[in-house]
PDB file of C-alpha atoms in Angstrom:
ATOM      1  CA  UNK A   1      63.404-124.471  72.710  1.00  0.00           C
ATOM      2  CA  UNK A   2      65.633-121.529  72.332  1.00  0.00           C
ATOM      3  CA  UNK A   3      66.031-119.087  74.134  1.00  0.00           C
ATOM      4  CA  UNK A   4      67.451-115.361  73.540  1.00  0.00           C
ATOM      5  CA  UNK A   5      70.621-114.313  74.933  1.00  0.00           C
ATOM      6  CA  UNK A   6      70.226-111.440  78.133  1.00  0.00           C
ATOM      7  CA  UNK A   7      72.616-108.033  77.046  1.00  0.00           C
ATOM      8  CA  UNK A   8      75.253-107.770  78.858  1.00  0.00           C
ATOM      9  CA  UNK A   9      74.818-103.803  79.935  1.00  0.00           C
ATOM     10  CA  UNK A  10      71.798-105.406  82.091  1.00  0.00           C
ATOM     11  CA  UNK A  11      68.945-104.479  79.926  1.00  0.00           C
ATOM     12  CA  UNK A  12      66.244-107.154  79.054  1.00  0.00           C
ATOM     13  CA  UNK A  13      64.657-107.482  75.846  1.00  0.00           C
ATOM     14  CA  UNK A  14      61.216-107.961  75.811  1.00  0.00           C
ATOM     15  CA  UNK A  15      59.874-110.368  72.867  1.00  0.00           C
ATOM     16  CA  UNK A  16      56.096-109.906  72.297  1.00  0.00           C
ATOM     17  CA  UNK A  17      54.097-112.299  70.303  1.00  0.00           C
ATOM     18  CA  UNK A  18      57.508-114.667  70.265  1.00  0.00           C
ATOM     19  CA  UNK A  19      57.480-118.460  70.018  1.00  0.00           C
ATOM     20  CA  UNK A  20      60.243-118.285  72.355  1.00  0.00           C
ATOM     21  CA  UNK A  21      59.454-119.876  75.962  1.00  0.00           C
ATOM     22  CA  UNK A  22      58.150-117.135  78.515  1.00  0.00           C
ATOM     23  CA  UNK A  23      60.497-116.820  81.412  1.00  0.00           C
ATOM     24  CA  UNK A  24      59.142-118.677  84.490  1.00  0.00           C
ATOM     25  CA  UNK A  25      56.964-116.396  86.523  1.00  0.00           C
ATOM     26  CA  UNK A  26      56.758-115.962  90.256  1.00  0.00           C
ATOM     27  CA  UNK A  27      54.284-116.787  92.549  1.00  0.00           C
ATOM     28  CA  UNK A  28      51.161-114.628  92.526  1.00  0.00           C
ATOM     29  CA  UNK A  29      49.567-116.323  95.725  1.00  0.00           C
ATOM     30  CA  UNK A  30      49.096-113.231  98.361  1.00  0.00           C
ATOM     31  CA  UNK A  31      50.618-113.470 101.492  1.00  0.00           C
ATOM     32  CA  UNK A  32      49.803-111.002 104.576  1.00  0.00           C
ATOM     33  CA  UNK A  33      50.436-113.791 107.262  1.00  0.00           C
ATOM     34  CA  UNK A  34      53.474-112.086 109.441  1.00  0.00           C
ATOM     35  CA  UNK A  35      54.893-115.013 110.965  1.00  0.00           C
ATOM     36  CA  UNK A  36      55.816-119.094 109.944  1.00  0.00           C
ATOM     37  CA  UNK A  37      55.903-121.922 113.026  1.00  0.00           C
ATOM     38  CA  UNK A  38      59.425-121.324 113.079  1.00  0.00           C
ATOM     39  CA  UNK A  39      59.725-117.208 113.042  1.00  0.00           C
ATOM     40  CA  UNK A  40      56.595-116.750 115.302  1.00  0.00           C
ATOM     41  CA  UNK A  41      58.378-116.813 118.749  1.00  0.00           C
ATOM     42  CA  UNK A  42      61.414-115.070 117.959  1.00  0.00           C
ATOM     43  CA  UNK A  43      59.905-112.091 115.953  1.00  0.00           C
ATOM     44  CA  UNK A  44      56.689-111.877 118.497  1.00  0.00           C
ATOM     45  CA  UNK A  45      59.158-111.680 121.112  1.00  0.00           C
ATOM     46  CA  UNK A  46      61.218-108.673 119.613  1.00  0.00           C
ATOM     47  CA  UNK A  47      58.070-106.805 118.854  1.00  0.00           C
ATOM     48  CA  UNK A  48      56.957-106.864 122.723  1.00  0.00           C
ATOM     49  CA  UNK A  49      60.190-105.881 123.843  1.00  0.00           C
ATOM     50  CA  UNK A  50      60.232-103.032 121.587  1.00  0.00           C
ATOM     51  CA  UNK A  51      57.802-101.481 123.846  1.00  0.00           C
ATOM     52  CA  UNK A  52      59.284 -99.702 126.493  1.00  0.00           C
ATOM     53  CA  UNK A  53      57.135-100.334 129.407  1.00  0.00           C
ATOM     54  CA  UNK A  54      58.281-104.505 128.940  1.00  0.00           C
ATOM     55  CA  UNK A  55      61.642-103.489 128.939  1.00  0.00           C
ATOM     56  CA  UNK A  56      61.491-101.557 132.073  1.00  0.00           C
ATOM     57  CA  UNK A  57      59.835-104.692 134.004  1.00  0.00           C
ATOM     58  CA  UNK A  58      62.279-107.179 132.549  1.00  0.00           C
ATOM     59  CA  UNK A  59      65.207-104.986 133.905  1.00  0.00           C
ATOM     60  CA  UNK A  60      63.283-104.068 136.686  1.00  0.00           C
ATOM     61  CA  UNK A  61      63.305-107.798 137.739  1.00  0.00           C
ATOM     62  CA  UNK A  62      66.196-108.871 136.413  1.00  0.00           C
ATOM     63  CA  UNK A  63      67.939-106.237 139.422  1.00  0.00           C
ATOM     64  CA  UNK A  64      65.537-107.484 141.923  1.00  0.00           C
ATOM     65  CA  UNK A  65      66.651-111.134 140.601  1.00  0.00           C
ATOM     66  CA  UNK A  66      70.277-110.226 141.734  1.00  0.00           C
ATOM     67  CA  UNK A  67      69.296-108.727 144.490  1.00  0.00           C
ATOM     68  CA  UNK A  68      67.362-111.576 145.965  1.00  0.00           C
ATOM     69  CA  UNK A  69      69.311-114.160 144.682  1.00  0.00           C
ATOM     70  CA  UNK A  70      73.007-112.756 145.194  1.00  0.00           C
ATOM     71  CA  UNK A  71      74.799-110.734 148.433  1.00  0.00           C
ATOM     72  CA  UNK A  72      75.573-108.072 146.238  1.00  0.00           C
ATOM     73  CA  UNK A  73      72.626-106.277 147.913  1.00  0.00           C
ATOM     74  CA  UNK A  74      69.434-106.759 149.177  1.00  0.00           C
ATOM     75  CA  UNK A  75      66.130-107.181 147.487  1.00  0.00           C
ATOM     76  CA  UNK A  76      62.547-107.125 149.729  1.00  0.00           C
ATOM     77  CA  UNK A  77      60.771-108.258 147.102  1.00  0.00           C
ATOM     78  CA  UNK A  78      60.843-111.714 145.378  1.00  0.00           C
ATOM     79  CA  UNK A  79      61.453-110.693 141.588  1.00  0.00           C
ATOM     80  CA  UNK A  80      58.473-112.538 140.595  1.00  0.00           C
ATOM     81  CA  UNK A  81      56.133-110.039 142.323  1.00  0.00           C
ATOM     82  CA  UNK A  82      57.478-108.026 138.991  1.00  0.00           C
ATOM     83  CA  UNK A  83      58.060-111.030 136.458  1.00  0.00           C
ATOM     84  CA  UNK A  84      54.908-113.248 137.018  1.00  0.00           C
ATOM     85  CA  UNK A  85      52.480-110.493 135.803  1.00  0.00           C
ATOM     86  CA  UNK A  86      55.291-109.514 133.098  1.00  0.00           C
ATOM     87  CA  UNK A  87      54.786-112.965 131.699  1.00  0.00           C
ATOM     88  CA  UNK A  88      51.174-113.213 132.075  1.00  0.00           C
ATOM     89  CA  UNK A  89      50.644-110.124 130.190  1.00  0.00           C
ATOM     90  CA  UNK A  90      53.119-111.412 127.662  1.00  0.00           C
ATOM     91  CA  UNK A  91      51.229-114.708 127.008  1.00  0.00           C
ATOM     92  CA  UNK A  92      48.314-113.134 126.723  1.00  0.00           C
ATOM     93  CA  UNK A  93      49.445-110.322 124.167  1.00  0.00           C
ATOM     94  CA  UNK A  94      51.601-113.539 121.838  1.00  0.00           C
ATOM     95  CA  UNK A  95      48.228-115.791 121.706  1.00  0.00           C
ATOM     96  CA  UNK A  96      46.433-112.597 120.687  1.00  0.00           C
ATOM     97  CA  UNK A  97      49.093-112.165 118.221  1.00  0.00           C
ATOM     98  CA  UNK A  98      48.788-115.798 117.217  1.00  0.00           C
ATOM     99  CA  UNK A  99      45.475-115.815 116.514  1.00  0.00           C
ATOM    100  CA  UNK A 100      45.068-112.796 114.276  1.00  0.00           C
ATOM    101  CA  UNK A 101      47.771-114.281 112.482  1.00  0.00           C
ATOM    102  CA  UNK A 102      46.269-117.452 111.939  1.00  0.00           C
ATOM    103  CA  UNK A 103      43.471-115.855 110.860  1.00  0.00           C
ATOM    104  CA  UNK A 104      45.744-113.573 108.492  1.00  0.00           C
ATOM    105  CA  UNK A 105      46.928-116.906 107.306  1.00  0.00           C
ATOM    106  CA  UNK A 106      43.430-118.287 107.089  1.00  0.00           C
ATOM    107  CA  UNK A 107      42.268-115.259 104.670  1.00  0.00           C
ATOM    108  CA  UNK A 108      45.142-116.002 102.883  1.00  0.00           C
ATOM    109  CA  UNK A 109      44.476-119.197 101.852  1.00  0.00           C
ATOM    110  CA  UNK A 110      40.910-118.495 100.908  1.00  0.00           C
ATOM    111  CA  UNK A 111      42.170-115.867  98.998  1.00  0.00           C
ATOM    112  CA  UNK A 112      44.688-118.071  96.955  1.00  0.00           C
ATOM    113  CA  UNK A 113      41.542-120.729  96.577  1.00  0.00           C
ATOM    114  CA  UNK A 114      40.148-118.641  94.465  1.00  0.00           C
ATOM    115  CA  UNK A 115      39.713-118.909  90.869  1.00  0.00           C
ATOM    116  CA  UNK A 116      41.115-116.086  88.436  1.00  0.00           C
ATOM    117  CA  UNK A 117      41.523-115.106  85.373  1.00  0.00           C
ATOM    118  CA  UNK A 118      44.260-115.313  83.032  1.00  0.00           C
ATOM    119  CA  UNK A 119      45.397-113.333  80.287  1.00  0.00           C
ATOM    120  CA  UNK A 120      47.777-114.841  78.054  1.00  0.00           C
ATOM    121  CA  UNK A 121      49.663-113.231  74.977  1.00  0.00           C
ATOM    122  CA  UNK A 122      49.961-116.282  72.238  1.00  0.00           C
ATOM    123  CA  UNK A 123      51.632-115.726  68.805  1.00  0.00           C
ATOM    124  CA  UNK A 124      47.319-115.818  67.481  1.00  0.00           C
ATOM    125  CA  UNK A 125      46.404-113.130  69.872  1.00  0.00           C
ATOM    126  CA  UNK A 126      45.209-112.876  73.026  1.00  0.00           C
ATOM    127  CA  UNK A 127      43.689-115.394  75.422  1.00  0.00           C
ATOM    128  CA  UNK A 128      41.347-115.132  78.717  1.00  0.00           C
ATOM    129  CA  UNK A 129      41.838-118.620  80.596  1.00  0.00           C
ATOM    130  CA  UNK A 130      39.856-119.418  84.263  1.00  0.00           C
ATOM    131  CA  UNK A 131      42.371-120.579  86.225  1.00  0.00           C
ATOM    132  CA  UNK A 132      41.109-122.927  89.522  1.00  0.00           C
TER     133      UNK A 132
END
């Protein structure tokens, strides 16, 4: 089937109770889920280290790492008296953040399950169609 040529000045015409073919439509599933397998690490890192207080015990122990590690200067402390409760509280906050997410992603999907309806424009008049 035909379809109508777009203007050129970036306008778009509009063609109501047309035989012409409907442009495709986008997806109307909802989405609130923040992160993907592949994003989740990455992006739940950067949010924790947005906070200030996990910045100051990374550097913290990253200067007691040298420190301990180097002869640039000594260190009394091992830097894992600072790092091994940084990384427990860490773990702890990114499964928290996992979980609401899965269950973000969870809603989601029993949202999308959902039937809906449909209102669709035809060249007769107008249709109401249950969608699964």
């Amino acid at each position: 089937s035909a379809s109508a040529p777009s203007p050129s000045d970036g306008s778009r015409t509009l063609h109501l109770l047309s035989t012409l073919d409907p442009p495709s439509s986008g997806d109307n599933a909802v989405y609130t889920a923040k992160y993907t397998p592949w994003t989740f690490l990455p992006l739940c890192l950067r949010d924790q280290f947005r906070r200030l207080g996990n910045l100051y015990f990374l550097f913290n122990g990253a200067v007691m790492s040298v420190g301990y590690y180097s002869p640039l200067f000594d260190s009394t402390f091992s830097p894992w008296t600072t790092l091994a409760p940084r990384c427990l509280v860490l773990s702890v906050s990114l499964a928290a953040e996992g979980a609401a997410d899965l269950r973000r992603r969870r809603r989601d999907e029993t949202t999308n399950s959902r039937p809906c309806a449909v209102l669709r424009l035809t060249p007769s008049g107008v249709s109401l169609a249950s969608v699964p």
